[in-house]
Structure formats: C-alpha cells, structure tokens
mmCIF file of C-alpha atoms in Angstrom:
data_model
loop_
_atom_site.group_PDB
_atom_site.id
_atom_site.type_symbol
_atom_site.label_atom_id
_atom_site.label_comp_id
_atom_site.label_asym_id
_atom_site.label_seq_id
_atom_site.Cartn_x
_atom_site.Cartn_y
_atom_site.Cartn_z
ATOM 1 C CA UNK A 182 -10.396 -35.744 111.900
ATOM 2 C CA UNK A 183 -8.458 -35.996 115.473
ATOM 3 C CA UNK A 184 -7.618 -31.921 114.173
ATOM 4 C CA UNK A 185 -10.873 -30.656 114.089
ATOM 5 C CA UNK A 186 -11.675 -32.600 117.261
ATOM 6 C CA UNK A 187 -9.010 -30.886 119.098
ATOM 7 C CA UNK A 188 -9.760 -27.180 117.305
ATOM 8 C CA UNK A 189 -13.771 -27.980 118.635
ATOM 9 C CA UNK A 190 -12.511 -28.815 121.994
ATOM 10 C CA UNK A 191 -9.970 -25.557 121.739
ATOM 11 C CA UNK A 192 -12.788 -23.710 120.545
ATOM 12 C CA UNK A 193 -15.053 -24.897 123.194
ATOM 13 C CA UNK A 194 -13.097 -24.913 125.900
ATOM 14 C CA UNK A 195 -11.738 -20.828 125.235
ATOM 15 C CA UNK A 196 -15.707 -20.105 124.811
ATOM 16 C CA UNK A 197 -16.434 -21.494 128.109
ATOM 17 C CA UNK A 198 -13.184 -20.000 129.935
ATOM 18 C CA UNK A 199 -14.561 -16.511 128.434
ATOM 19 C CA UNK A 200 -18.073 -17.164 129.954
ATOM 20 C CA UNK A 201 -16.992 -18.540 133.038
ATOM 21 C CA UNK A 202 -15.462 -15.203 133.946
ATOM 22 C CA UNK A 203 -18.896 -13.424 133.260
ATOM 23 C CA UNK A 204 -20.467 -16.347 135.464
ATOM 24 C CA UNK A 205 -17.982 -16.147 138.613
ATOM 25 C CA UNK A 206 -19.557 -12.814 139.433
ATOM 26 C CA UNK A 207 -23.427 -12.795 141.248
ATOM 27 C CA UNK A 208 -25.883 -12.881 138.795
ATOM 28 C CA UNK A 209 -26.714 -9.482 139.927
ATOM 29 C CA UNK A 210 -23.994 -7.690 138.976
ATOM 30 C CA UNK A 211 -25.259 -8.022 135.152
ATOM 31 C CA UNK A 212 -28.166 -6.236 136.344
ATOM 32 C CA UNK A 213 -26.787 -3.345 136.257
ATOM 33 C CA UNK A 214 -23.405 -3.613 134.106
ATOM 34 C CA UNK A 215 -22.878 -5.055 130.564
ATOM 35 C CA UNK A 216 -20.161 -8.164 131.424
ATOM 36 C CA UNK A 217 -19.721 -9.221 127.944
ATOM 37 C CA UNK A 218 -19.599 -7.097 124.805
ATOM 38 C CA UNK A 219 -22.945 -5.923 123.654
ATOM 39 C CA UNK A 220 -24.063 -5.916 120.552
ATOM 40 C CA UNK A 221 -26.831 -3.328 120.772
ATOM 41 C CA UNK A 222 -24.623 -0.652 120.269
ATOM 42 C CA UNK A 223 -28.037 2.325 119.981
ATOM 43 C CA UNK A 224 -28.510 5.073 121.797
ATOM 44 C CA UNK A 225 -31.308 3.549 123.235
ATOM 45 C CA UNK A 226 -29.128 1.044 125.400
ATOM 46 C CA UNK A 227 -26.941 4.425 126.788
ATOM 47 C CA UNK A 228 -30.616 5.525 127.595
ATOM 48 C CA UNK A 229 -31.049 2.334 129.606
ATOM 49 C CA UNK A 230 -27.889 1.510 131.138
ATOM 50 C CA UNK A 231 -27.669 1.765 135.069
ATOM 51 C CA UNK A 232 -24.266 1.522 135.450
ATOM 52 C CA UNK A 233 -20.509 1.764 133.398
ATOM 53 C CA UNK A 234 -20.294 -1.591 131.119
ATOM 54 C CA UNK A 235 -17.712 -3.612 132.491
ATOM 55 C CA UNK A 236 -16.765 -6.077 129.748
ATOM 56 C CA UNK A 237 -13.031 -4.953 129.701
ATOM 57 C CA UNK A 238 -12.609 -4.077 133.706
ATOM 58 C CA UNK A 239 -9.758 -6.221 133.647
ATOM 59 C CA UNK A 240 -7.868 -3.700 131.073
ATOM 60 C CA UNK A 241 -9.005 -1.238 132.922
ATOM 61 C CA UNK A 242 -9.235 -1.383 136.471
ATOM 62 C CA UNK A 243 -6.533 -1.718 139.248
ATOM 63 C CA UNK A 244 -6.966 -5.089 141.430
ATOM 64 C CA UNK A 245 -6.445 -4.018 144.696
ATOM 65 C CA UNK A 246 -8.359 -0.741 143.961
ATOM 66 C CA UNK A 247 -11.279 -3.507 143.301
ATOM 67 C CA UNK A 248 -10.618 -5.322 145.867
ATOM 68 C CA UNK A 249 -10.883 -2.032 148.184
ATOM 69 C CA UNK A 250 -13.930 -0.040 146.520
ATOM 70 C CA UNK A 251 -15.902 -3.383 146.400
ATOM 71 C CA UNK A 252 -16.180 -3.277 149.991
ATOM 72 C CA UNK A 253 -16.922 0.451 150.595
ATOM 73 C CA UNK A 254 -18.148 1.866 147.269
ATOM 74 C CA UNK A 255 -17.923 5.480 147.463
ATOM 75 C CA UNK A 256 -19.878 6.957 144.531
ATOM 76 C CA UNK A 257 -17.126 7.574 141.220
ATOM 77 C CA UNK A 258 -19.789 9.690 139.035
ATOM 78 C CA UNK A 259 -20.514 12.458 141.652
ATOM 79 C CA UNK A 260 -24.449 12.567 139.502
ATOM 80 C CA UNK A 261 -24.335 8.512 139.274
ATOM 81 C CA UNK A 262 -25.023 7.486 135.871
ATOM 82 C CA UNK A 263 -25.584 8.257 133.590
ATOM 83 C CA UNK A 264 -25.480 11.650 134.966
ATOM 84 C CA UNK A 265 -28.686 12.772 132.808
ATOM 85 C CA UNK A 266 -31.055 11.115 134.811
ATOM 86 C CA UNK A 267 -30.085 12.247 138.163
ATOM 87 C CA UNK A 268 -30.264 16.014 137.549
ATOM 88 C CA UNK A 269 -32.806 18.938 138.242
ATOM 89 C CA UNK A 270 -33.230 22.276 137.721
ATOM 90 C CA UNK A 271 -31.449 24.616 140.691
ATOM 91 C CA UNK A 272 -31.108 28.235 141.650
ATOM 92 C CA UNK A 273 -28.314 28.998 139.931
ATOM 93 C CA UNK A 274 -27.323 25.926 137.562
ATOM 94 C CA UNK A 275 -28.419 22.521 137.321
ATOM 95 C CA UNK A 276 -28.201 20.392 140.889
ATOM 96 C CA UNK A 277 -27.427 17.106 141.392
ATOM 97 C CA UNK A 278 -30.311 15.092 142.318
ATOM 98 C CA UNK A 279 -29.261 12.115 144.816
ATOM 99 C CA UNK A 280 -32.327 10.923 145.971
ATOM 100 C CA UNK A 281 -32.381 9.299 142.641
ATOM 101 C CA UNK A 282 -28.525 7.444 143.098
ATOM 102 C CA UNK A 283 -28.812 4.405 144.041
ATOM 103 C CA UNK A 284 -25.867 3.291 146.769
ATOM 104 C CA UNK A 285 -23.991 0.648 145.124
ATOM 105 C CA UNK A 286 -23.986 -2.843 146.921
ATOM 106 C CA UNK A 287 -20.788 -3.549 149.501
ATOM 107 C CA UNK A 288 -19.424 -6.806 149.296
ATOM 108 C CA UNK A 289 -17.727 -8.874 152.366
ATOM 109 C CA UNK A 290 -14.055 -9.267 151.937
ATOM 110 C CA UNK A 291 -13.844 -12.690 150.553
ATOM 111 C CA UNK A 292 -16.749 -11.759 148.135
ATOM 112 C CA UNK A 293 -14.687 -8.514 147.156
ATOM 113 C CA UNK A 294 -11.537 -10.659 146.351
ATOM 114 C CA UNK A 295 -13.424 -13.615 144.216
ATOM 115 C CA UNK A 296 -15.454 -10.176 142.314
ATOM 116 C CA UNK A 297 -12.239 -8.455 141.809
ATOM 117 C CA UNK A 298 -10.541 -11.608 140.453
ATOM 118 C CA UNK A 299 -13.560 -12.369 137.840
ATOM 119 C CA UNK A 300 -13.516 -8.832 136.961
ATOM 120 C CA UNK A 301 -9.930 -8.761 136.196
ATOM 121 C CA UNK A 302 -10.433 -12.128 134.188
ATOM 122 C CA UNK A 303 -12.931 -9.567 131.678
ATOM 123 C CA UNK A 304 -10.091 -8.260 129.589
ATOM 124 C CA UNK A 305 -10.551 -5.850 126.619
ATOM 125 C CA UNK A 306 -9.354 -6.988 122.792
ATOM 126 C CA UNK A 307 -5.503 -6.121 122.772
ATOM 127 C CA UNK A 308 -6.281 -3.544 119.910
ATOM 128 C CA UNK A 309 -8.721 -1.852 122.248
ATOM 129 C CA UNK A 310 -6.578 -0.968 124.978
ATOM 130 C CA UNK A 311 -2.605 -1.652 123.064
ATOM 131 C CA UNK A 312 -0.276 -3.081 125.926
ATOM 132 C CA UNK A 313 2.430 -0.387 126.054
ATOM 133 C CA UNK A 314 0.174 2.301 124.828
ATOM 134 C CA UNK A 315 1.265 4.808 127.758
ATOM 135 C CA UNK A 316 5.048 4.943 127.380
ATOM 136 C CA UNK A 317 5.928 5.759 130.905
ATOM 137 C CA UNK A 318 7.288 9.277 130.869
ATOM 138 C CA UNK A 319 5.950 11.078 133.696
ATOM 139 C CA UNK A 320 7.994 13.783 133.056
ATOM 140 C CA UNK A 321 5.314 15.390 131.030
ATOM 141 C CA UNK A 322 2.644 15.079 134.138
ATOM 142 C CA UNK A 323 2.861 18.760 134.346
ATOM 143 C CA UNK A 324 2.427 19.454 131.044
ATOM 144 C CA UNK A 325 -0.345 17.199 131.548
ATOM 145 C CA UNK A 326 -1.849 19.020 134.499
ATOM 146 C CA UNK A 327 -1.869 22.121 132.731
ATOM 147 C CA UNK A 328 -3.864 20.513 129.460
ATOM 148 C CA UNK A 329 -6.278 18.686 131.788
ATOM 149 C CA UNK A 330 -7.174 22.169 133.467
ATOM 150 C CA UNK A 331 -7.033 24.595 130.719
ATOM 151 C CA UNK A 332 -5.702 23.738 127.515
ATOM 152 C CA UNK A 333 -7.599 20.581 127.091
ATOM 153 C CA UNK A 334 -10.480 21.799 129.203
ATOM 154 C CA UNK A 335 -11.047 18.250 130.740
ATOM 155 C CA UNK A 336 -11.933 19.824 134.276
ATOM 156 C CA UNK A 337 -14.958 21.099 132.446
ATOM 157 C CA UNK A 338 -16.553 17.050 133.204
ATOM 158 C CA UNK A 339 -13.924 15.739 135.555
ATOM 159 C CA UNK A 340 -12.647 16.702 138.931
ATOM 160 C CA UNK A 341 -9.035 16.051 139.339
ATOM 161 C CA UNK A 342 -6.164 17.511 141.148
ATOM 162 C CA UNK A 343 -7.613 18.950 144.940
ATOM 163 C CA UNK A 344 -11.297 17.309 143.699
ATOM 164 C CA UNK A 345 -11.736 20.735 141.200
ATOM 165 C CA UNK A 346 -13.812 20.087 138.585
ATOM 166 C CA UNK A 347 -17.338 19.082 136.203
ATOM 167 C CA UNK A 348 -19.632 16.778 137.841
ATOM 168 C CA UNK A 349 -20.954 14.656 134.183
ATOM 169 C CA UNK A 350 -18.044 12.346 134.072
ATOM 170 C CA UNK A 351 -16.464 10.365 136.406
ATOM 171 C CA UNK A 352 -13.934 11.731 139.440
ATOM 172 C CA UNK A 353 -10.580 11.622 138.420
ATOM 173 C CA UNK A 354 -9.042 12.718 142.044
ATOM 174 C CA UNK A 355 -7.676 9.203 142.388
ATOM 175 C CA UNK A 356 -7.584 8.303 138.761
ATOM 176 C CA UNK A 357 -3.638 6.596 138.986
ATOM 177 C CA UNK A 358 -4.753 4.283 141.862
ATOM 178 C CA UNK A 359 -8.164 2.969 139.964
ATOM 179 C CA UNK A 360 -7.243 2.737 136.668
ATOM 180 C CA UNK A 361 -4.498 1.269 134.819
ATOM 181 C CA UNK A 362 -2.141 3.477 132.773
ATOM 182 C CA UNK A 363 -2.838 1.859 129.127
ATOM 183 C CA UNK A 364 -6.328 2.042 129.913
ATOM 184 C CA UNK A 365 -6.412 5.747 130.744
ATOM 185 C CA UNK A 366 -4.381 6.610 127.484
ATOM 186 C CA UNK A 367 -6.212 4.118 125.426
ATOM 187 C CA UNK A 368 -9.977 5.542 126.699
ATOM 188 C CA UNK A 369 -8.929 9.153 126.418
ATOM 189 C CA UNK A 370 -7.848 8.997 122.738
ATOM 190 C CA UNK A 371 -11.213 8.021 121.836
ATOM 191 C CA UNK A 372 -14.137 6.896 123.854
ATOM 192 C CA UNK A 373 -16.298 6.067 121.259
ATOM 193 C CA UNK A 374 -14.093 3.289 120.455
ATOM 194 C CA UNK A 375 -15.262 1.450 124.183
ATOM 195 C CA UNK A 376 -18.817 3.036 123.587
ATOM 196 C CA UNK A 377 -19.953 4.475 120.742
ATOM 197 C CA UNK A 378 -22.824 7.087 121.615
ATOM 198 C CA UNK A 379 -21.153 7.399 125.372
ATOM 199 C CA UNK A 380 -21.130 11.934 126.476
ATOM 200 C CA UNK A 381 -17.311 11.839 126.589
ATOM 201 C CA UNK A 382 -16.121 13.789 123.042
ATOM 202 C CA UNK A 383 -13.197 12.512 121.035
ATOM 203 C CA UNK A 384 -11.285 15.286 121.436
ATOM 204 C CA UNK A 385 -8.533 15.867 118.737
ATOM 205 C CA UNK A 386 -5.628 15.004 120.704
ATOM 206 C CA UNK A 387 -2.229 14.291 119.688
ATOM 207 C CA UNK A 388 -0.234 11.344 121.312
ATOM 208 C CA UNK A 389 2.286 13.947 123.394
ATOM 209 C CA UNK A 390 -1.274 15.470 124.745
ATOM 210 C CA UNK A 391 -2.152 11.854 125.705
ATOM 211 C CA UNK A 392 0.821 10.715 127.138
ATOM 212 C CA UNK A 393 1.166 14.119 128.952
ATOM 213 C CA UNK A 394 -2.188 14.124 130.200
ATOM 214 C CA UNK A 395 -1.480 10.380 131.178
ATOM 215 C CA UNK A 396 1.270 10.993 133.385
ATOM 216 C CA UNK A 397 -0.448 13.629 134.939
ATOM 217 C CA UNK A 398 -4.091 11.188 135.615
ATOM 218 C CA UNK A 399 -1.332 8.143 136.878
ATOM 219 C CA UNK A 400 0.163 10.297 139.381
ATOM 220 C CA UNK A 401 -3.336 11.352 141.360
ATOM 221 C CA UNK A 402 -3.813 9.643 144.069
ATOM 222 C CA UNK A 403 -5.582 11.300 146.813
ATOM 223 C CA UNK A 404 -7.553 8.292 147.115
ATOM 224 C CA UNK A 405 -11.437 8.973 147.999
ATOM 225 C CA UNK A 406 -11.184 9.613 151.922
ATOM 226 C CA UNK B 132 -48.692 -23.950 107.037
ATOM 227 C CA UNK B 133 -46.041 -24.207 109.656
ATOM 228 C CA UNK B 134 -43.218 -22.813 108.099
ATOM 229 C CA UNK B 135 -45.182 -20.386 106.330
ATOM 230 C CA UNK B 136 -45.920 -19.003 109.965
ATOM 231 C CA UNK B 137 -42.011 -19.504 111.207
ATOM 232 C CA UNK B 138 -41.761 -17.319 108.009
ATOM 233 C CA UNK B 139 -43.984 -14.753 108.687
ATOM 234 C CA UNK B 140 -43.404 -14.125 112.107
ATOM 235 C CA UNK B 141 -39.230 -14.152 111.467
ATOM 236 C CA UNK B 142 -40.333 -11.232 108.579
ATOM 237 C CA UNK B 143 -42.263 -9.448 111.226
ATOM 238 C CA UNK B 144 -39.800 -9.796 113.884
ATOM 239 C CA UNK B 145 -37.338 -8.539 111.688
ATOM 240 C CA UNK B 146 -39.434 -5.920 110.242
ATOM 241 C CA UNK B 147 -40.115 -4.396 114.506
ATOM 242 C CA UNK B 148 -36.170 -5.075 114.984
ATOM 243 C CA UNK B 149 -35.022 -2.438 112.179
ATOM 244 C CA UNK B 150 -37.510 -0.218 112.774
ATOM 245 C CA UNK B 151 -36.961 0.597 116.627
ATOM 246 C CA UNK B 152 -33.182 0.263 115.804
ATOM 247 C CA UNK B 153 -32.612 2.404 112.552
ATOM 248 C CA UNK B 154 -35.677 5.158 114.792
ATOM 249 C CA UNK B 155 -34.204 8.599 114.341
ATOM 250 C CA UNK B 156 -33.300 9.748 118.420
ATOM 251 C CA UNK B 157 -35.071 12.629 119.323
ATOM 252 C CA UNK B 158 -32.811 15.554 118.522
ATOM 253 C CA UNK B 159 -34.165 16.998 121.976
ATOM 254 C CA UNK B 160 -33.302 13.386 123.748
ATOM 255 C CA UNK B 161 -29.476 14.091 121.842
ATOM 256 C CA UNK B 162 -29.466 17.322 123.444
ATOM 257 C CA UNK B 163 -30.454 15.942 126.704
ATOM 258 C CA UNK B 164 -27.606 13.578 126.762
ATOM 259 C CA UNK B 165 -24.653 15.137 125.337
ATOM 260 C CA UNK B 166 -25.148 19.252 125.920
ATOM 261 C CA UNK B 167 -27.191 19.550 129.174
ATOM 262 C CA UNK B 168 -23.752 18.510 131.297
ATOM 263 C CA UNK B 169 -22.971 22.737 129.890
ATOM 264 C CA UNK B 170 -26.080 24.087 128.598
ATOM 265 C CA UNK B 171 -28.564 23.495 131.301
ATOM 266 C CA UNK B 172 -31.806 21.675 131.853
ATOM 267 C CA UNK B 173 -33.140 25.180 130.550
ATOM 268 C CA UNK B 174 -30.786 25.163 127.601
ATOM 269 C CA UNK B 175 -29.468 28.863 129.456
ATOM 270 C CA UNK B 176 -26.085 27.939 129.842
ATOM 271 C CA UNK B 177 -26.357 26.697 133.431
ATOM 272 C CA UNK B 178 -25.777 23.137 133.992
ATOM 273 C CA UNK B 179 -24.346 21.121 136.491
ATOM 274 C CA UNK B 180 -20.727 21.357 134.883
ATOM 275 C CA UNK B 181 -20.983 25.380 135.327
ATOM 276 C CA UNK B 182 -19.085 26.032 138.890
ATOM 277 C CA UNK B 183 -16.297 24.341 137.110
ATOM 278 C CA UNK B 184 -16.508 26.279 133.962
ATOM 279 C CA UNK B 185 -14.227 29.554 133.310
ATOM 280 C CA UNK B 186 -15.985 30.387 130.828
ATOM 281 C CA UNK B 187 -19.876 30.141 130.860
ATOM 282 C CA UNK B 188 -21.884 27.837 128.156
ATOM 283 C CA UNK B 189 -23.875 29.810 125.692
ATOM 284 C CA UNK B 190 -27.126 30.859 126.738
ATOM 285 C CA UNK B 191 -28.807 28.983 123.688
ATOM 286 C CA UNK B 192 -32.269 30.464 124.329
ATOM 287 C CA UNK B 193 -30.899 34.378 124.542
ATOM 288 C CA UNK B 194 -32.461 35.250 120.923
ATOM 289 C CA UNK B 195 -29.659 38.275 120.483
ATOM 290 C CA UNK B 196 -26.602 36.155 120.859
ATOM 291 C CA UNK B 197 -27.671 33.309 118.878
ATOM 292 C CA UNK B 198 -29.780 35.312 116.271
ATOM 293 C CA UNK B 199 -26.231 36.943 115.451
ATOM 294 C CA UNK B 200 -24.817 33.630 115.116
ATOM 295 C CA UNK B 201 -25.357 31.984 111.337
ATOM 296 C CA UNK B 202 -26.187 28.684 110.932
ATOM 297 C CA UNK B 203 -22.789 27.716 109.359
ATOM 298 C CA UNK B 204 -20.956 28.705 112.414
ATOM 299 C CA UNK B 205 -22.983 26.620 115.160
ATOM 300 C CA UNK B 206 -22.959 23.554 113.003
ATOM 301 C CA UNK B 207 -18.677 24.004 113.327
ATOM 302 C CA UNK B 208 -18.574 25.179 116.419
ATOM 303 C CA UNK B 209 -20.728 21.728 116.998
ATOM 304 C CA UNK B 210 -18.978 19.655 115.217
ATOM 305 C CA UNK B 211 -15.296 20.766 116.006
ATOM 306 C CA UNK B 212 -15.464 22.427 119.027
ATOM 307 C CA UNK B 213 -15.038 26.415 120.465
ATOM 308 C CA UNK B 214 -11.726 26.283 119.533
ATOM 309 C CA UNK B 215 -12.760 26.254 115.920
ATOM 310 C CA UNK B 216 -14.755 29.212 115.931
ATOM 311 C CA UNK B 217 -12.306 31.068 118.032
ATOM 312 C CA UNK B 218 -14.027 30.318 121.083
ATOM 313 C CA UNK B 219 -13.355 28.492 124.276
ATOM 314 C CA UNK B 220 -11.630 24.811 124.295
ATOM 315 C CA UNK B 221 -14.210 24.005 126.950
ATOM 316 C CA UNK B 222 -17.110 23.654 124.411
ATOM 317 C CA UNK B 223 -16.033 20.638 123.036
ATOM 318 C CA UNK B 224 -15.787 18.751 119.479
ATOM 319 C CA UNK B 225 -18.537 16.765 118.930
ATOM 320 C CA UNK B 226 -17.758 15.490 115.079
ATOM 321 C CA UNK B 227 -17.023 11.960 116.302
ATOM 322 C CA UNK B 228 -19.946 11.494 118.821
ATOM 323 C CA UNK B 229 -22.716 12.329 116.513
ATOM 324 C CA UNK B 230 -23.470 12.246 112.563
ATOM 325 C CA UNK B 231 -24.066 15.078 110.355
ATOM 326 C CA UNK B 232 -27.896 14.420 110.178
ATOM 327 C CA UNK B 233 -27.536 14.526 113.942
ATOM 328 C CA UNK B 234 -25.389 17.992 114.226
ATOM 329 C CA UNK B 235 -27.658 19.669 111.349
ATOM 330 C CA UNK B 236 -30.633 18.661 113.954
ATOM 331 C CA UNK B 237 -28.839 20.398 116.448
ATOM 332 C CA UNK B 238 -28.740 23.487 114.666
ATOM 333 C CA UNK B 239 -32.554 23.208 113.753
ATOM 334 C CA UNK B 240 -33.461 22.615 117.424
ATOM 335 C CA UNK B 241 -30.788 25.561 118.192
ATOM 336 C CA UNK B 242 -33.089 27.576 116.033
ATOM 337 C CA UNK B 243 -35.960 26.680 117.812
ATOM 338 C CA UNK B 244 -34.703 27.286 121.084
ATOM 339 C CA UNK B 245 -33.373 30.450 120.556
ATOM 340 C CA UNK B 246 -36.790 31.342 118.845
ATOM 341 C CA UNK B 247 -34.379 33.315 116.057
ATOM 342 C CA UNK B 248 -34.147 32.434 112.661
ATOM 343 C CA UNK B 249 -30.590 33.446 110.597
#
C-alpha cells in the first residue's frame, strides 16, 4: 500500500515536473509553437502550424544561442514558416513574400534567460535524439561540405557556408552555434521521425554521410550579423 | 434517456473525428507543400529554391518533356529521388514523406498538369 502511494506520488510528481516546463514559458508562446508532443500528427496540423514545434528544444537547441536570439530574433526560415504560405509568384521564380512574416516577439534579458531555461527543460525521448549519436570526428567536415553542396544536394533548401543556398528550410549559416551536435545528426537522418508529414525528405543517407555532413553543420558559425 | 444521448453524441463525435482525420489531402494541397519549394507556384520549374539550384526543376507543365516521360519513371523518380532515374541528386526522395496512394496521385496530377497522357 505505502508502494503504490509512493509510485502515485512518483508518478505525479514527474507529470507535473514535465508540465511545469511547458508552463514556465508565457502562455503565448504555445500560440504559436507545439510545447508538448502532439498527438494530431495530420497534415492538416503542418497546414496550421505558425511556427517550428518546440517540444524537444532542449535536445536541440544551444542555451546561450537562446538566450541571445530571444532577445533579437533575426528571422531562421528566410520565407518564415512554413515557407508555403509566404510565397508568390515573381518574374523569374517564386519570391518571397514578407509582408506576410510575422516579426517574432523580443524578449528583455531576464525574460530571455527564464525562456531559454524552460525551453531547455523540453527535452526530446533519448531514442529520438541518441546521446552520442554524432561521434565527434570533424575530420570529415570537408567531406561534409562537399555532400551538403553537391553530393547530397542539401543547399538546394538550406543556405550554409557564405549564406549560399534554398530559401524552404531553415538557414544553416550558423547551424554549429544554434543547434546541438546530436540533434543535427539525429534530425538529418530522418525528419519524419520529429514530424511526420514535415517538407524535409528522408534522404537515404548512410551514417559516414551523417557524421560527415555533421562535422561540417557544427563547424558554421558565422553567426547571423 | 441520458445516457442514450452521452451515447449518441460520443458516436457522432467520433464518427466527425475519423472522418476529417482519415480525409484524403488534396493531391494539389501535397503538391503545394512538398514540390512548390522546386517546381514553382506555376508548377514550371521556378520556385523560390531555383537561384540555388544547378540544375533547374522540371518544367512539369512543358507537355514534350513530360509526355516522353512514362508513368513508371515519375512515380520512381518520386519516390526515390533523381538519382534513381539517372537524374540530379537535387530532386529529392520522397518514399518516406508520402504513401504510395499519395505518390500514384502525384503522377495523376503530373498528368494533368502536363496536359499529356503516356
């Protein structure tokens, strides 16, 4: 009897230290981003969303990057997002449309550090983003560089090295100061395991083409000035 | 009487649930999310991804191109990617994103936008 008091108070006590973290951000900010994991996992709720989910931004996000961006948020999808919605038709190709981005809300310093420290507190299943996952070599970065820009055709979505690059997914330029290293390896070896109908393809990597291209996304760091 | 209404509206509310969520998307709506970052707004093979692009997205509405293309070899290059058809890496593999039903949509819709049958 005392057991199963204890494993109800256990039980209890984890579910509210998981919903706290949710609950230490401003209401607002689940406006906008999925805090916990959803269980609508349609189409239609990619066709809704206003901004990146943000139920594992502890496994993926760098703290002081956070702490930083929070208080002057440069845009990190150069069409917003989803992208599809901010488009129209232009002379040559398709423009981006930015009247329709909205600017993302700057927090004061103290409010960036208390955001940053709830956010972290949102951490992603250990089988979602494997501890260790990125092994650390950066000697393949250049390998990596070379996969991201033309074997692997990722600069098709993403601008990385000197900005170069797609406009549909997110900038990349400073991709080893945001995001954490597990996280980047993790997310690139298949997307649709975070979200399943999200517009980044699975593509059919092998581990050496994700640690490679790894190395290469850890060490850019140009930073968004 | 009460519970026979709890009853009946749980059935019904059930009933709405499955049917928005099992709804077949718009095969035009998939194309909107997933291709138009290449292919274009006008499905021409200019969207915004193209200044970044060496080699330019098919024109999917050019009726010569695609007419000469069979059915069999848009649903792979589709589902695994350019570099399956011998094409370019940077049309990518879709086979994980969307289902079968969903890629043999894509090659109806193809059909239509191209305005060629094969």
């Amino acid at each position: 009897m005392k057991g199963l008091l204890l494993a109800v108070a256990g039980l209890t006590a984890a579910f509210l230290s998981c919903a706290s973290a949710a609950d230490k951000l401003d209401p607002s900010c689940g406006g906008c981003h999925a805090l916990v994991k959803p269980t609508d996992t349609s189409l239609d709720r990619l066709l809704t969303r206003k901004g990146p989910d943000l139920w594992y931004a502890g496994s993926k996000f760098n703290k002081e990057w956070l702490v930083s961006w929070l208080q002057d948020p440069k845009p990190i999808r150069p069409a917003g997002y989803p992208y599809f919605k901010n488009i129209k038709k232009g002379d040559k190709h398709d423009e981006i449309d930015s009247s329709k981005i909205p600017a993302h809300p700057k927090l004061k310093k103290a409010d960036a550090e208390s955001a940053a420290a709830a956010l972290m507190a949102l951490k992603a299943p250990p089988d979602l983003v494997p501890a260790g996952i990125f092994k650390g070599d950066m000697k393949g970065a250049r390998m990596g560089g070379l996969a991201f820009i033309k074997f692997r055709g990722c600069v098709a979505c993403h601008q990385g090295e000197k900005g170069e690059g797609g406009l549909s997914g997110p900038r990349l330029t400073d991709a080893g100061v945001r995001l954490q290293p597990d996280f980047i390896a993790a997310y690139t070896a298949d997307p649709q395991r975070f979200d399943p109908h999200i517009w980044m393809p699975t593509s059919n990597l092998k581990d050496l083409d994700i640690q490679r291209l790894t190395a290469f996304l850890v060490q850019l760091s140009q930073g968004d000035k | 009487m009460k519970t026979q209404m709890v009853a009946a509206f749980a059935g019904l509310a059930l009933l709405l649930a499955s049917s928005t969520s099992h709804a077949d998307q718009s095969i035009e709506q998939i194309y909107g999310v997933y291709c138009v970052q290449c292919h274009g707004l006008q499905r021409n093979g200019t969207g915004i991804n193209v200044p970044a692009l060496s080699v330019k997205p098919r024109d999917h509405t050019e009726a010569k191109g695609m007419g000469d293309t069979p059915d069999d070899e848009l649903y792979k290059a589709i589902k695994e990617g350019g570099l399956a058809v011998n094409k370019s890496v940077l049309m990518p593999t879709w086979g994980r994103v969307l289902s079968e039903d969903q890629i043999n949509g894509l090659v109806k819709y193809l059909r239509q936008v191209c305005k060629c049958g094969k």
